[in-house]
Coordinates of C-alpha atoms in Angstrom, one line a residue:
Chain M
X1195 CA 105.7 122.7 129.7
X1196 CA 102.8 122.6 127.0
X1197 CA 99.4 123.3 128.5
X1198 CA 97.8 124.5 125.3
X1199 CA 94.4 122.8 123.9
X1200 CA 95.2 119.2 122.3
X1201 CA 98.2 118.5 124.3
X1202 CA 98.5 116.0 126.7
X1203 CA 100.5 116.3 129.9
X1204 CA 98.6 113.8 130.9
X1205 CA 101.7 111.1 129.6
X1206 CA 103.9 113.0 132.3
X1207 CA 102.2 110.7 134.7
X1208 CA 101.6 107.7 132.3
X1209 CA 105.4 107.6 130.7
X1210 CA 107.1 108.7 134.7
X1211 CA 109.2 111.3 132.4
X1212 CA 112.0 112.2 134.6
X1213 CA 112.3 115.8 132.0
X1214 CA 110.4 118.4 131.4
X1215 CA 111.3 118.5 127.7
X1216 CA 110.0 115.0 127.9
X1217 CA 106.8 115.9 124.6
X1218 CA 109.3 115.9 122.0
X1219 CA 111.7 113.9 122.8
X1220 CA 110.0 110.4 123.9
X1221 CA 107.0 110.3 121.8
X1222 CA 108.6 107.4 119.3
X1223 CA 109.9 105.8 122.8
X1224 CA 106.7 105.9 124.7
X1225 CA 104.3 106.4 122.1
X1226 CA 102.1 103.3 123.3
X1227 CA 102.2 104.4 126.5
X1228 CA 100.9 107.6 125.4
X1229 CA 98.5 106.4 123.5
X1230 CA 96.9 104.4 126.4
X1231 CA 97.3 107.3 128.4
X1232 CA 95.0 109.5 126.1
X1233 CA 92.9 106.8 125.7
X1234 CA 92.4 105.9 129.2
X1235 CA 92.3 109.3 130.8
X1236 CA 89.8 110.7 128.2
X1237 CA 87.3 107.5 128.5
X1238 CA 87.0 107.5 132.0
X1239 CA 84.1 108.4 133.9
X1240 CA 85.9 110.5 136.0
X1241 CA 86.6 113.9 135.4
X1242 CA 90.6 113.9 135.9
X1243 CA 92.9 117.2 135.9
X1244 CA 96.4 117.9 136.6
X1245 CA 96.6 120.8 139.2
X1246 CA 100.1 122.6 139.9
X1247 CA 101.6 124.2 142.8
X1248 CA 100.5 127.7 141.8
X1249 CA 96.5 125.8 141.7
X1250 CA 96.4 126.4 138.0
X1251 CA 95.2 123.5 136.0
X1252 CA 97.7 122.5 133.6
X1253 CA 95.4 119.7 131.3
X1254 CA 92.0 118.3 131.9
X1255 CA 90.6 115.0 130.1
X1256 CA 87.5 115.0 127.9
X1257 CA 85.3 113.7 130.6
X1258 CA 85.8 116.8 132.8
X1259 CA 85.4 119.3 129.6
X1260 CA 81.9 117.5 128.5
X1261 CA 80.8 117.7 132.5
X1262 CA 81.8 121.7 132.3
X1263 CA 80.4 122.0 128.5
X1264 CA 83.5 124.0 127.9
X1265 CA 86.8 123.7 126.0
X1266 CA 89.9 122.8 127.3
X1267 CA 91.3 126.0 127.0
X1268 CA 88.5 127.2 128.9
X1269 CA 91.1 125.4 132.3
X1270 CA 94.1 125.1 131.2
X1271 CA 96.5 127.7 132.3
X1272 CA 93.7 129.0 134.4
X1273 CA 93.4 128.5 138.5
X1274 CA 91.0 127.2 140.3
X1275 CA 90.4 129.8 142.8
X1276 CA 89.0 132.1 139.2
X1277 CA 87.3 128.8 138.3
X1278 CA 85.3 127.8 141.6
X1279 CA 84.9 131.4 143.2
X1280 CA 87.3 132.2 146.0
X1281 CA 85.0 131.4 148.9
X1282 CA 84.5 127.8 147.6
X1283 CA 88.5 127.0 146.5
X1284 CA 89.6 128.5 149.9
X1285 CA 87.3 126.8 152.7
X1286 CA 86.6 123.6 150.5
X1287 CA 89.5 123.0 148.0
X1288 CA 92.6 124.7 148.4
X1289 CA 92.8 123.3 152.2
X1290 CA 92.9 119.6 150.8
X1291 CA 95.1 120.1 147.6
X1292 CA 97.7 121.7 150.5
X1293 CA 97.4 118.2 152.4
X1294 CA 97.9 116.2 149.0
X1295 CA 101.4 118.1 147.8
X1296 CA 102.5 117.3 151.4
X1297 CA 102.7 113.7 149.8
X1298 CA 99.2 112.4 150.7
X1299 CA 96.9 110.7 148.8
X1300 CA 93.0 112.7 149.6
X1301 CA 90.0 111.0 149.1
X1302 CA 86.2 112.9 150.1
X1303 CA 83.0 113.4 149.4
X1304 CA 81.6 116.5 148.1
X1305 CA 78.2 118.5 146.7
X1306 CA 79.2 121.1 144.4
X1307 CA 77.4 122.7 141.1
X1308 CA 79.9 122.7 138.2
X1309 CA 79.3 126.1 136.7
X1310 CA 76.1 126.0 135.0
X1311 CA 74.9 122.4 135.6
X1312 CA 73.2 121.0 138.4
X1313 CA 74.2 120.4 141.8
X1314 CA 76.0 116.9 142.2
X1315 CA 77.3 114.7 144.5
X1316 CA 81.0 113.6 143.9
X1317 CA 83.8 111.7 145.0
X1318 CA 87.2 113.8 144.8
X1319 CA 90.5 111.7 144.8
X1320 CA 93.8 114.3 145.1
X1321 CA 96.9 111.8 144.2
X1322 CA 100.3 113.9 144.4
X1323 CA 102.4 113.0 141.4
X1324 CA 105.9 112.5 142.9
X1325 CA 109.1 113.4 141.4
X1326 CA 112.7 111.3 141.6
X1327 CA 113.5 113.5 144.7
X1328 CA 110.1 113.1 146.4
X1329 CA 109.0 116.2 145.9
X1330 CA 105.7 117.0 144.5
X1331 CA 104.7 119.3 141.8
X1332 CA 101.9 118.5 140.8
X1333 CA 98.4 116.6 141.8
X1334 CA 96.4 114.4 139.3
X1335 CA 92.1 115.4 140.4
X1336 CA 90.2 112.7 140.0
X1337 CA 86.6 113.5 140.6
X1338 CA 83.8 110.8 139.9
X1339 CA 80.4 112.3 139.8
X1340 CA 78.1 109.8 141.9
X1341 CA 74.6 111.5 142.0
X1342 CA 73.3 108.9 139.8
X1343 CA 74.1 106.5 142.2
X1344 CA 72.6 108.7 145.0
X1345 CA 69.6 109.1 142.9
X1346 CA 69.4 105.5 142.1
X1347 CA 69.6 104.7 146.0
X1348 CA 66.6 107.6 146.4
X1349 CA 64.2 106.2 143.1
X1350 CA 64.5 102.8 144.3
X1351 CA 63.4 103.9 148.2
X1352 CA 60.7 106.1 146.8
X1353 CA 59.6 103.3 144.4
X1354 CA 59.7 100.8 147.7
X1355 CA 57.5 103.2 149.3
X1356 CA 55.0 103.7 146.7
X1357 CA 54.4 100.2 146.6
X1358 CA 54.1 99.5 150.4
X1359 CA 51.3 102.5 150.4
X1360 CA 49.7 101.0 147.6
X1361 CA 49.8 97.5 149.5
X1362 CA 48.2 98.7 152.4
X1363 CA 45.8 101.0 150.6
X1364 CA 44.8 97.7 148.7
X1365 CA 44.1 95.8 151.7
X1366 CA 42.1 99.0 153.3
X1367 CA 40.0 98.8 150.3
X1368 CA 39.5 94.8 150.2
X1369 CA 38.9 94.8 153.6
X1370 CA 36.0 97.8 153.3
X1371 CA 34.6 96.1 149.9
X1372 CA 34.2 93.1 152.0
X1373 CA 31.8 95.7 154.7
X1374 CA 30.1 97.2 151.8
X1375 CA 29.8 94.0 149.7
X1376 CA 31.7 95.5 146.7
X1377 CA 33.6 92.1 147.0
X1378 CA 37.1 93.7 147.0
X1379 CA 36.5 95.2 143.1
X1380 CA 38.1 98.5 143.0
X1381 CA 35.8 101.3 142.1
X1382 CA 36.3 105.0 140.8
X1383 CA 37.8 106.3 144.3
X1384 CA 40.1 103.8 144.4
X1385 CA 41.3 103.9 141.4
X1386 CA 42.2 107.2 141.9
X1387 CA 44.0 106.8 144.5
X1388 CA 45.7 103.8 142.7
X1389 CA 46.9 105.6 139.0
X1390 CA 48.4 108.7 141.9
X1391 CA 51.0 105.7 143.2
X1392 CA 51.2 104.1 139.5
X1393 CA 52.2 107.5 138.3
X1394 CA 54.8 108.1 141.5
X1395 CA 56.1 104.6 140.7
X1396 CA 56.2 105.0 137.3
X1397 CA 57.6 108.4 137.6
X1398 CA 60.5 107.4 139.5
X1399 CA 61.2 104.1 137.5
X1400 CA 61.5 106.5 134.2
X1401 CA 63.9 109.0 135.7
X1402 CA 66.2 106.1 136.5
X1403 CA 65.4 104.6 133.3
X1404 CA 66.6 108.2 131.6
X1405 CA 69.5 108.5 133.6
X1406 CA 71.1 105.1 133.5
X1407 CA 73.5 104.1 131.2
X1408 CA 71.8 102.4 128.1
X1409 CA 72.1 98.5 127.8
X1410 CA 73.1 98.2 131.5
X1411 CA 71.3 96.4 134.0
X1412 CA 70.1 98.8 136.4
X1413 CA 68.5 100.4 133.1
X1414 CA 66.7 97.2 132.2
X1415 CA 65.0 96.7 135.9
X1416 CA 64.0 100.3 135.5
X1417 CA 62.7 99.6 132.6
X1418 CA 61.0 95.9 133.5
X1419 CA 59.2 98.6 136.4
X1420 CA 57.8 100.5 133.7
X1421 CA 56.6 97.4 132.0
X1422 CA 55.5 96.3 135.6
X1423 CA 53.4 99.3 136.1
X1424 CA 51.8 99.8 132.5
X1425 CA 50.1 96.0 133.2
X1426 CA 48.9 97.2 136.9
X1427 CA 47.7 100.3 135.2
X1428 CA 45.9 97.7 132.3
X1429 CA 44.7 95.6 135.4
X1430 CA 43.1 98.4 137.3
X1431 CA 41.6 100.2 134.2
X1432 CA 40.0 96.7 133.6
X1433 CA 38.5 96.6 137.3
X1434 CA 36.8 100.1 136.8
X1435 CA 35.1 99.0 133.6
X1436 CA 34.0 95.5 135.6
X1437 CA 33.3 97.8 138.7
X1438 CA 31.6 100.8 136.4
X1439 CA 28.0 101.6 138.4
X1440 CA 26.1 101.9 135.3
X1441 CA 22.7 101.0 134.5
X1442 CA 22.8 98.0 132.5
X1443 CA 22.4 98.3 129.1
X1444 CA 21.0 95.3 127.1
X1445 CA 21.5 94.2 123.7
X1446 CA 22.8 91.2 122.0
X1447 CA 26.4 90.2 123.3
X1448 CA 28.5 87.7 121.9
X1449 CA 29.0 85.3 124.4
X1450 CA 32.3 83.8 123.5
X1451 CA 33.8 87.3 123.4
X1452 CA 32.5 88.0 126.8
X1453 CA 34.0 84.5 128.0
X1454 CA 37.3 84.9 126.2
X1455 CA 37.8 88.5 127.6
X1456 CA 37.0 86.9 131.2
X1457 CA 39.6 83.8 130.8
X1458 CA 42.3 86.2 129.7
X1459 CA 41.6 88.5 132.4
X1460 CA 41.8 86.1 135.1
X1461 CA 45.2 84.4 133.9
X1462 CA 46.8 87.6 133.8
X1463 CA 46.9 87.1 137.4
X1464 CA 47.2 83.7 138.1
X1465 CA 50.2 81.9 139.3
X1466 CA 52.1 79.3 137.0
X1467 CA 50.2 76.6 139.0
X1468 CA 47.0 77.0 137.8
X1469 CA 45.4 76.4 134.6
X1470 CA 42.5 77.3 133.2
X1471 CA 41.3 75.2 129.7
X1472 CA 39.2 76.9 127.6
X1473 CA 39.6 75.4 124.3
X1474 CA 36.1 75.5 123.1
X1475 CA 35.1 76.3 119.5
X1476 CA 34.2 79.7 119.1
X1477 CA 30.3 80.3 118.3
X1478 CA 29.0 83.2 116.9
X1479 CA 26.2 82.9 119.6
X1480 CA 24.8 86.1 121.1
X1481 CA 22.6 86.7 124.2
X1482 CA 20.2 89.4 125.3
X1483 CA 22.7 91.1 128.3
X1484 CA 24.9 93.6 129.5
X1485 CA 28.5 92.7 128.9
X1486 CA 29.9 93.8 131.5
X1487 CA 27.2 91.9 133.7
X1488 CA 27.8 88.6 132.0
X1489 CA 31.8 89.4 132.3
X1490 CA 31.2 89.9 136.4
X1491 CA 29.1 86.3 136.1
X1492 CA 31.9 84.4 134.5
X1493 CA 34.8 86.2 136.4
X1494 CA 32.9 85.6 139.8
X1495 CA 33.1 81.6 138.8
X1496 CA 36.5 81.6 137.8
X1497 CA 37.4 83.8 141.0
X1498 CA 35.8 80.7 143.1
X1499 CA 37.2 78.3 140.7
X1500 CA 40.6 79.7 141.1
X1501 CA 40.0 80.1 145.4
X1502 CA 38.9 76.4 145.1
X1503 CA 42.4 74.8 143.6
X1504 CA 44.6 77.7 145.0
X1505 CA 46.7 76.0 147.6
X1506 CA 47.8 72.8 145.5
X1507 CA 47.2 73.9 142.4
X1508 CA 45.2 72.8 139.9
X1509 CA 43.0 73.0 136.3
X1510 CA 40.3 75.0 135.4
X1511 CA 37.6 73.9 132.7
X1512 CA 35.7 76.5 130.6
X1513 CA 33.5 75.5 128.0
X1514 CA 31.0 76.4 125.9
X1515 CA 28.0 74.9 124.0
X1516 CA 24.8 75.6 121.9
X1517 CA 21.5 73.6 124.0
X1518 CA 18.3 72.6 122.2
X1519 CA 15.9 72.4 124.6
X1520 CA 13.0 72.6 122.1
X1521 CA 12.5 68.8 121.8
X1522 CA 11.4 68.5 125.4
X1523 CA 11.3 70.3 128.5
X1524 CA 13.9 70.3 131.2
X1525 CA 14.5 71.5 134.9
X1526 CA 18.4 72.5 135.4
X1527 CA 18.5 74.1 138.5
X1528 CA 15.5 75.3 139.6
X1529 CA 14.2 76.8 136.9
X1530 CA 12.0 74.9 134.4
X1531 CA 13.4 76.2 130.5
X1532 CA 12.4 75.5 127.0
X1533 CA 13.9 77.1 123.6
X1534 CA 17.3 77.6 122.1
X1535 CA 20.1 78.1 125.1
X1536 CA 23.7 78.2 125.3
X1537 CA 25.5 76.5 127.5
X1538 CA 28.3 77.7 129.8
X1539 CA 30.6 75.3 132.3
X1540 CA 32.9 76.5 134.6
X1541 CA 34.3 73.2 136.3
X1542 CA 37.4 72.9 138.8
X1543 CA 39.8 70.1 140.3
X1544 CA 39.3 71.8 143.8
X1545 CA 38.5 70.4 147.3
X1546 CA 34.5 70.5 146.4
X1547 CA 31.5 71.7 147.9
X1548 CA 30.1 69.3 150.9
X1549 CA 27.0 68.1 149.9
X1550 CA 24.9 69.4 153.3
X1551 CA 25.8 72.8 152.2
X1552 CA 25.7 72.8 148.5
X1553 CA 21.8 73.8 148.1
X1554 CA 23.0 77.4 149.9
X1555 CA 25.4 78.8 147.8
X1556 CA 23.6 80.4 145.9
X1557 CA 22.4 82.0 149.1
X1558 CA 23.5 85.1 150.1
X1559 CA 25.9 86.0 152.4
X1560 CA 26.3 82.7 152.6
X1561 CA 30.1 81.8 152.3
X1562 CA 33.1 79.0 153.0
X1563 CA 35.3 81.7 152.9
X1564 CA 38.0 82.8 155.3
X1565 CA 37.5 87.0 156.7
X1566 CA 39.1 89.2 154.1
X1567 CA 38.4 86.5 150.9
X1568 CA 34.7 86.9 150.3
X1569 CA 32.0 88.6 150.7
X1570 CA 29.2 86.0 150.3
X1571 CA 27.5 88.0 147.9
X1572 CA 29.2 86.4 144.8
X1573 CA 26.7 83.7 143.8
X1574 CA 23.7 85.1 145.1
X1575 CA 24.8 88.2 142.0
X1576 CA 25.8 85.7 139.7
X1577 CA 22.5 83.9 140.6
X1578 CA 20.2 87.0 140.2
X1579 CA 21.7 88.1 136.7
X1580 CA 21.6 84.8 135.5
X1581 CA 17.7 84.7 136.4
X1582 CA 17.2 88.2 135.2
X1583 CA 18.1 86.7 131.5
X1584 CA 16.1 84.0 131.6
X1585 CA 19.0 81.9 131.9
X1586 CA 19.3 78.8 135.0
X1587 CA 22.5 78.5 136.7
X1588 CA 23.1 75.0 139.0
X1589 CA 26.3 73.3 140.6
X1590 CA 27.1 70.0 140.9
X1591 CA 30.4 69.3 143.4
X1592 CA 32.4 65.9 144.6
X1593 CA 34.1 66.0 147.6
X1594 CA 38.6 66.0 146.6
X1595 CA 37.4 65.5 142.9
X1596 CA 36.0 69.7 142.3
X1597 CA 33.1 71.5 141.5
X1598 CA 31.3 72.1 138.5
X1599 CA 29.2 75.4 137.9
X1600 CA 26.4 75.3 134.8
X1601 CA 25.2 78.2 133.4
X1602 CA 21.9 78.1 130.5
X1603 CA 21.2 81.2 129.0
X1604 CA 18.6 81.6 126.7
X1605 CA 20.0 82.8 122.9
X1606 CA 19.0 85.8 120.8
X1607 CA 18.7 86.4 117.4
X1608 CA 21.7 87.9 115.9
X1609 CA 20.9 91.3 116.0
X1610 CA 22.2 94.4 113.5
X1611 CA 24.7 96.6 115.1
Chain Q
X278 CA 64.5 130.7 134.8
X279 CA 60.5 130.0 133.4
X280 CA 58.9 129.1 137.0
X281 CA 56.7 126.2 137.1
X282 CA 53.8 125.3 139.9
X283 CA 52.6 122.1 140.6
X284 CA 49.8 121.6 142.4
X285 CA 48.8 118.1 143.4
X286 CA 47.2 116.8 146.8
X287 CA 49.2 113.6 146.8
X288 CA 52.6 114.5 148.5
X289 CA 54.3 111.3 146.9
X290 CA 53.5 112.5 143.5
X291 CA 53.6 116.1 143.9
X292 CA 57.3 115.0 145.4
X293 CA 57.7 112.9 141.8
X294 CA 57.0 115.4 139.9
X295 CA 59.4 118.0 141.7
X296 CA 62.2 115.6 141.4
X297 CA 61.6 115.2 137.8
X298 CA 61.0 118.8 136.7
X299 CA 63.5 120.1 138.9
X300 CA 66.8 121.1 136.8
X301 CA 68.9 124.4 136.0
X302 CA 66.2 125.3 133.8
X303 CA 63.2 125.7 135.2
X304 CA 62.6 126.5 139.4
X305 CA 59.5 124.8 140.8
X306 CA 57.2 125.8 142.9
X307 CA 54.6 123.4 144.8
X308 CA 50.9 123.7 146.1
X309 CA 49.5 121.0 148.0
X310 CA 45.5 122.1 146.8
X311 CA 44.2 124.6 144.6
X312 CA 43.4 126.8 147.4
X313 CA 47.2 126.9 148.3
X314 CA 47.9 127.8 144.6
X315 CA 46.0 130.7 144.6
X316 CA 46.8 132.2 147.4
X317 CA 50.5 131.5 146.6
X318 CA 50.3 132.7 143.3
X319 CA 53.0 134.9 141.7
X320 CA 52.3 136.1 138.5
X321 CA 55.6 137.5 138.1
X322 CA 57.3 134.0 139.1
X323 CA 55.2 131.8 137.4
X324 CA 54.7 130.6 133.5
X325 CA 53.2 127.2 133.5
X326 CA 50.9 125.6 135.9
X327 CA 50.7 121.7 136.3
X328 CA 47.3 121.5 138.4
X329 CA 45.7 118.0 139.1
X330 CA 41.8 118.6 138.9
X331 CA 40.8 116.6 141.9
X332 CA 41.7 117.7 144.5
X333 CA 39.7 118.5 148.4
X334 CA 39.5 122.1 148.7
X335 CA 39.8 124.3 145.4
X336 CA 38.8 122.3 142.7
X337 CA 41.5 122.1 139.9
X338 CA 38.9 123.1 137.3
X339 CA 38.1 126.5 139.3
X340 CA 41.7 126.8 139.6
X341 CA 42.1 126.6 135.8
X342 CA 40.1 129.4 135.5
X343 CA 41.0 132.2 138.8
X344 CA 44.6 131.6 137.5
X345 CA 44.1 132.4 134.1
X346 CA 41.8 136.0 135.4
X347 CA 45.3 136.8 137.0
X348 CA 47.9 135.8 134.3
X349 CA 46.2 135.2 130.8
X350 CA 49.0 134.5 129.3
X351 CA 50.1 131.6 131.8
X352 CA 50.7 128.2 129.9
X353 CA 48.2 125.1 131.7
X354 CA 48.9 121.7 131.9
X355 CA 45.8 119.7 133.1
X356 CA 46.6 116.2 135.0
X357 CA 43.8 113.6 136.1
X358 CA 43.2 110.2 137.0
X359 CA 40.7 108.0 138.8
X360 CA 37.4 106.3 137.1
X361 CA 36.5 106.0 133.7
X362 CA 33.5 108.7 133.9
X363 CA 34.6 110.7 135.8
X364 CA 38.4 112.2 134.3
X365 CA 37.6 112.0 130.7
X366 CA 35.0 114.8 130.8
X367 CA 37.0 116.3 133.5
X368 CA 39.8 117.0 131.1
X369 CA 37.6 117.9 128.4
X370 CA 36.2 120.6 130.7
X371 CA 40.0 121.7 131.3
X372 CA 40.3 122.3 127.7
X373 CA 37.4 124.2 127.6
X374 CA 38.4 126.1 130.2
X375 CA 42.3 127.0 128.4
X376 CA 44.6 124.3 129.4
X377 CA 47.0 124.1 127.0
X378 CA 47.4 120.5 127.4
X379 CA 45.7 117.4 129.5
X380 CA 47.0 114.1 130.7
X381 CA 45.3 111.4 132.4
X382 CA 47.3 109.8 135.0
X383 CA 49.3 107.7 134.9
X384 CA 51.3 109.4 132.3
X385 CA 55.1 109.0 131.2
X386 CA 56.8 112.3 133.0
X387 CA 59.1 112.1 129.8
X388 CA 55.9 113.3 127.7
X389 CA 55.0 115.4 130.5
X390 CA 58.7 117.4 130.4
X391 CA 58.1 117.6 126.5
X392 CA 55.0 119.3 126.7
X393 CA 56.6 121.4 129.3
X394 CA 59.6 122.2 126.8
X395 CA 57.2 122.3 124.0
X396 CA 55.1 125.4 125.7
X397 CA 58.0 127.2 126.9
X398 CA 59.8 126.8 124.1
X399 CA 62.9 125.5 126.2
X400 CA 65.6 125.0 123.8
X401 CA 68.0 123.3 126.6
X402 CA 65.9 121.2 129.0
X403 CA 67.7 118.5 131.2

């Protein structure tokens, strides 16, 4: 029988050769079949050998000889018990090849190291090859390595995890913003805390990602993870900078800019459902102000504006205008202004504000909210930097039609950077 | 087999990072704070140290520093997170201090086992 490198005894099993002489004589005859045999055996995922009655192997298939990073003549005409060290082939393999050349087919589960590789988790299949006679000489291995499905069922329950701590640690934090009237924006601790389980997730997602076979999907939901956690990591980074305690420094911002970022911010998270317009014309219109300040102003409206039409839905309206007060003087709000302003509306199709309460929004700790939503702080901030400005803010609201927030802040000269 | 520590006080990640060093290559070794590290330390065992700086107890920055007194030649991999004033300068200090390289969480652990590779000069890294 030829065992030697590059033959293929393989086609004993695939042409049922009834001789032993059967390499010379049937190729012409069975040369399909051989060819689908060498095709078959070497391009499967499992690593498949032909064992004898003396354990020697007598051919392996490509697959097992990339697993071992070895030649073929590395195992061929060798035996196992030399190849897996005696204690392992006695207790562990040579105990179920016996049962298999009794006839039986043997199917288990193992965790072995191939020699030099990592431990793995695999699914051994003994089939005995029979002859005409029934008697068996020899056993085809077919051993499936399945630690990437193992590891696939552990990254997936690690990932789940991750993302239930990061739930709950979410709501902790909301719910303690809401005491220390933070109004649920995460700050440095937090966001700590929150890149740790991005990283975990991420961590995981990327290890599947590298160990699942390219262009299938298992590989693609790792990698829509990834994607998942690279805009939650974008999304937090963006509430630190909003959240940042810094002392405000002033100097002319541009206010579309500021109002853009804001807009784009918010319907990153909004659901399909809601709409926010914002197609005014940009203005090269700057105000004296801390940007992030005036982005916590607009993204407090459009968080109340969004709360308002949340549970059917609805538009948002953002716009944007230069104000000439100059000609004459006029009381928005309560503030009496004159001069050059610009003019900010944030308007929703919301349930509205009723009218006995409207005069205390601006109040704070004043709120319509439910436990857990708001802090009651929102307005009363928004009110108090507007002021600080020099700008007015005011609201007007009809009951079922929405609310409709006014800011005026007064414009500065466009300023050298 | 280079040894590698990791000291991180999250379990989740410190477990993460295990999982995805952890190979015939390399044999890891974990600390849950930098106070753990160094009194786990083996300078025989150990050729890279992946600290977090942040961390109750031992402060990774100190840790930076009592580790390299006891192995100069040990190769330093900074990692940090958290707000936007606070790990910046952090890692910049870390630098200062002789890490060989910093990353600010959340970082790809695909970068994280080149660097490792890169120091070590692994040619065969799973």
């Amino acid at each position: 029988m030829k065992t030697n490198g590059g033959s293929y005894i393989f086609n004993v099993i695939a042409v049922k050769d009834k001789e032993k002489n059967y390499d010379h004589a049937d190729y012409g005859l069975n040369a399909r079949k051989k060819l689908f045999g060498k095709d078959v055996v070497d391009n499967s995922r499992s690593m498949i050998s032909i064992i004898n009655r003396d354990y020697v192997y007598e051919d392996v298939n490509d697959t097992f000889c990339r697993a071992h990073k070895n030649d073929r003549s590395a195992f061929v005409g060798k035996s196992l018990e030399d190849i897996w060290g005696s204690e392992n082939f006695q207790k562990k393999i040579k105990p179920n090849i016996d049962q298999c050349f009794s006839g039986k087919t043997v199917k288990y589960q193992a965790t072995f190291r191939i020699p030099h590789k990592n431990r793995g988790q695999f699914n051994v299949i003994f089939r005995p090859v029979k002859n005409t006679d029934g008697s068996v000489m020899h056993l085809v291995a077919d051993t499936f390595d399945v630690s990437r499905f193992k590891q696939l069922e552990i990254g997936t329950g690690n990932i789940r995890r991750a993302l239930e701590k990061f739930e709950s640690e979410y709501k902790n934090y909301l719910s303690d913003g809401r005491k220390s009237g933070s109004a649920g924006i995460p700050d440095g601790g937090i966001a700590h805390d929150l890149n740790n389980i991005m990283t975990t997730i991420g961590g995981y997602a990327t290890m599947l990602e590298n160990n699942l076979p390219e262009g299938s999907p298992e590989r693609q939901k790792a990698s829509k993870i990834i994607a998942a956690v690279e805009k939650a990591v974008s999304l937090t980074n963006q509430l630190i900078i909003f959240s940042k305690q810094s002392k405000p420094e002033i100097k002319p911002v541009n206010i579309c800019d500021v109002l853009g970022e804001s807009v784009g911010f918010m319907r990153s998270a909004l659901p399909s459902d809601i709409i926010i317009k914002s197609d005014f014309q940009s203005l090269d219109a700057f105000v004296l102000g801390d940007s992030t300040q005036l982005f916590r102003i607009f993204f407090n409206l459009l968080t109340n504006a969004v709360q308002s039409v949340e549970d059917k839905g609805g538009i948002i309206n953002v716009d944007l205008a230069l104000a000439d007060m100059t000609t004459k003087n006029k009381i928005i709000g309560k503030e009496n202004i004159t001069g050059k302003y610009i003019k900010v509306i944030v308007g929703d199709s919301g349930k509205g504000i009723d009218p006995e309460i409207l005069d205390r929004v601006f109040e704070p700790y004043f709120t319509t909210k439910k436990a857990g939503k708001g802090s009651g702080l929102g307005l009363s901030v928004v009110r108090r930097l507007v002021t600080d400005m020099g700008g007015s803010i005011s609201v007007s609201s009809k009951k079922n039609v929405g609310s409709s927030f006014i800011i005026y802040l007064p414009l500065a000269e466009k300023f050298p950077e | 087999m280079p040894g590698i520590l990791i000291i991180e006080d999250d379990p989740d990640l410190r477990e993460m990072l295990k999982t995805a060093l952890s190979g015939d290559y390399l044999s890891i070794l974990e600390a849950k704070d930098g106070k753990d590290a160094i009194i786990h330390f083996k300078p025989g065992v150990i050729d890279l140290v992946v600290t977090d700086l942040i961390m109750p107890e031992e402060d990774g920055l100190k840790v930076i520093m009592k580790i390299k007194e006891m192995k100069p030649g040990i190769k330093i991999i900074a990692i940090s997170g958290g707000g936007k004033a606070g790990p910046g300068s952090y890692l910049q200090i870390a630098r200062t201090l002789g890490a060989d390289a910093v990353f600010s969480k959340p970082f790809s652990i695909n970068d994280l086992a080149g660097k490792i590779k890169e120091l070590l000069k692994l040619e065969q890294f799973d």
